[in-house]
Structure formats: C-alpha cells, structure tokens
Amino acid sequence: MNIYVWRHNKTYHSHSMIDEPCVNSEFYLDAIAVVLAHDLEEALAKLAEENKGWRTEDLRKLPCSVYPADNAHVR
C-alpha cells in the first residue's frame, strides 16, 4: 500500500492559463487529496467513487507524491 498525495494551488490562476488543471469542480484556492491505495489507478478510482467533485482527468496531469505505507516515518 502507498499513500498518494496531490496538492494544487490556484492562488495565481487566471483565465489566461487555459491549460492549467482544475482538480475539483468546487471553488478552491488550495486543494489537497490524500488516498491510501495499492497503485495510482486505484487511488484515482477511490477519489472518483467519493463523488466529491475530484476531476481525475486533471489529477493525472499533476505530479503526485507517493509514500510507502508499510513502515512508520516522518516526511
């Protein structure tokens, strides 16, 4: 199992940044998604299942941090 973490900040987002991803359908300035899953596909599927506005097609465009969940550590 791994912990998948996405963070996206739109503080400086403008309509001129047409290709910038929008990771949630709700208004946000700072969005953070944290998922415990076996792989990236399962993590994205879990976010979609929650039905809370996560846009998985845009999350795929962003780098995510992956942390192994098999031992205790501090990052």
PDB file of C-alpha atoms in Angstrom:
ATOM      1  CA  MET A   1       0.000   0.000   0.000  1.00  0.00           C
ATOM      2  CA  ASN A   2       1.057   3.561  -0.705  1.00  0.00           C
ATOM      3  CA  ILE A   3      -0.171   6.994   0.270  1.00  0.00           C
ATOM      4  CA  TYR A   4      -0.851   9.184  -2.779  1.00  0.00           C
ATOM      5  CA  VAL A   5      -0.886  12.951  -2.237  1.00  0.00           C
ATOM      6  CA  TRP A   6      -1.910  15.649  -4.707  1.00  0.00           C
ATOM      7  CA  ARG A   7      -1.789  19.365  -3.917  1.00  0.00           C
ATOM      8  CA  HIS A   8      -2.887  22.087  -6.279  1.00  0.00           C
ATOM      9  CA  ASN A   9      -2.931  25.801  -5.589  1.00  0.00           C
ATOM     10  CA  LYS A  10      -4.890  28.261  -7.741  1.00  0.00           C
ATOM     11  CA  THR A  11      -3.925  31.454  -5.923  1.00  0.00           C
ATOM     12  CA  TYR A  12      -2.353  32.893  -9.068  1.00  0.00           C
ATOM     13  CA  HIS A  13      -4.667  31.151 -11.542  1.00  0.00           C
ATOM     14  CA  SER A  14      -6.214  33.277 -14.268  1.00  0.00           C
ATOM     15  CA  HIS A  15      -8.251  32.622 -17.379  1.00  0.00           C
ATOM     16  CA  SER A  16      -5.124  33.230 -19.424  1.00  0.00           C
ATOM     17  CA  MET A  17      -3.733  29.956 -18.011  1.00  0.00           C
ATOM     18  CA  ILE A  18      -6.057  27.910 -20.176  1.00  0.00           C
ATOM     19  CA  ASP A  19      -4.125  24.642 -19.867  1.00  0.00           C
ATOM     20  CA  GLU A  20      -3.814  24.713 -16.085  1.00  0.00           C
ATOM     21  CA  PRO A  21      -5.644  21.791 -14.486  1.00  0.00           C
ATOM     22  CA  CYS A  22      -8.651  22.270 -12.259  1.00  0.00           C
ATOM     23  CA  VAL A  23      -8.671  19.314  -9.851  1.00  0.00           C
ATOM     24  CA  ASN A  24     -12.067  19.815  -8.212  1.00  0.00           C
ATOM     25  CA  SER A  25     -15.376  21.068  -9.569  1.00  0.00           C
ATOM     26  CA  GLU A  26     -15.942  23.170  -6.430  1.00  0.00           C
ATOM     27  CA  PHE A  27     -14.273  26.565  -5.930  1.00  0.00           C
ATOM     28  CA  TYR A  28     -10.889  26.244  -4.234  1.00  0.00           C
ATOM     29  CA  LEU A  29      -7.627  28.067  -3.799  1.00  0.00           C
ATOM     30  CA  ASP A  30      -5.734  25.138  -2.314  1.00  0.00           C
ATOM     31  CA  ALA A  31      -6.862  21.543  -2.868  1.00  0.00           C
ATOM     32  CA  ILE A  32      -5.258  18.526  -1.214  1.00  0.00           C
ATOM     33  CA  ALA A  33      -6.201  14.912  -1.925  1.00  0.00           C
ATOM     34  CA  VAL A  34      -4.698  12.076   0.143  1.00  0.00           C
ATOM     35  CA  VAL A  35      -5.506   8.454  -0.708  1.00  0.00           C
ATOM     36  CA  LEU A  36      -4.299   5.100   0.628  1.00  0.00           C
ATOM     37  CA  ALA A  37      -4.219   2.619  -2.285  1.00  0.00           C
ATOM     38  CA  HIS A  38      -2.216  -0.143  -3.960  1.00  0.00           C
ATOM     39  CA  ASP A  39      -1.484   1.850  -7.118  1.00  0.00           C
ATOM     40  CA  LEU A  40      -2.211   5.125  -8.892  1.00  0.00           C
ATOM     41  CA  GLU A  41      -5.220   3.768 -10.773  1.00  0.00           C
ATOM     42  CA  GLU A  42      -6.847   2.561  -7.561  1.00  0.00           C
ATOM     43  CA  ALA A  43      -6.154   5.929  -5.892  1.00  0.00           C
ATOM     44  CA  LEU A  44      -7.851   7.813  -8.727  1.00  0.00           C
ATOM     45  CA  ALA A  45     -10.774   5.362  -8.718  1.00  0.00           C
ATOM     46  CA  LYS A  46     -11.250   5.873  -4.964  1.00  0.00           C
ATOM     47  CA  LEU A  47     -11.390   9.643  -5.449  1.00  0.00           C
ATOM     48  CA  ALA A  48     -13.969   9.233  -8.216  1.00  0.00           C
ATOM     49  CA  GLU A  49     -16.061   6.908  -6.005  1.00  0.00           C
ATOM     50  CA  GLU A  50     -16.263   9.577  -3.308  1.00  0.00           C
ATOM     51  CA  ASN A  51     -18.304  11.726  -5.711  1.00  0.00           C
ATOM     52  CA  LYS A  52     -16.983  14.929  -4.135  1.00  0.00           C
ATOM     53  CA  GLY A  53     -16.021  16.744  -7.310  1.00  0.00           C
ATOM     54  CA  TRP A  54     -12.495  15.401  -7.850  1.00  0.00           C
ATOM     55  CA  ARG A  55     -11.568  15.649 -11.520  1.00  0.00           C
ATOM     56  CA  THR A  56      -9.373  12.609 -12.039  1.00  0.00           C
ATOM     57  CA  GLU A  57      -8.570  13.528 -15.645  1.00  0.00           C
ATOM     58  CA  ASP A  58      -6.859  16.687 -14.368  1.00  0.00           C
ATOM     59  CA  LEU A  59      -5.251  14.939 -11.395  1.00  0.00           C
ATOM     60  CA  ARG A  60      -3.495  12.668 -13.910  1.00  0.00           C
ATOM     61  CA  LYS A  61      -1.782  15.772 -15.342  1.00  0.00           C
ATOM     62  CA  LEU A  62      -0.291  16.737 -11.985  1.00  0.00           C
ATOM     63  CA  PRO A  63       2.635  15.068 -10.288  1.00  0.00           C
ATOM     64  CA  CYS A  64       1.657  13.309  -7.101  1.00  0.00           C
ATOM     65  CA  SER A  65       3.833  12.385  -4.157  1.00  0.00           C
ATOM     66  CA  VAL A  66       3.853   8.691  -3.303  1.00  0.00           C
ATOM     67  CA  TYR A  67       4.827   7.461   0.153  1.00  0.00           C
ATOM     68  CA  PRO A  68       5.103   3.797   1.139  1.00  0.00           C
ATOM     69  CA  ALA A  69       2.664   2.947   3.931  1.00  0.00           C
ATOM     70  CA  ASP A  70       4.409  -0.208   5.091  1.00  0.00           C
ATOM     71  CA  ASN A  71       6.560   1.433   7.766  1.00  0.00           C
ATOM     72  CA  ALA A  72       6.407   4.389  10.100  1.00  0.00           C
ATOM     73  CA  HIS A  73       8.327   7.506   9.098  1.00  0.00           C
ATOM     74  CA  VAL A  74       8.117  11.279   9.025  1.00  0.00           C
ATOM     75  CA  ARG A  75       8.286  13.298   5.811  1.00  0.00           C
TER      76      ARG A  75
END
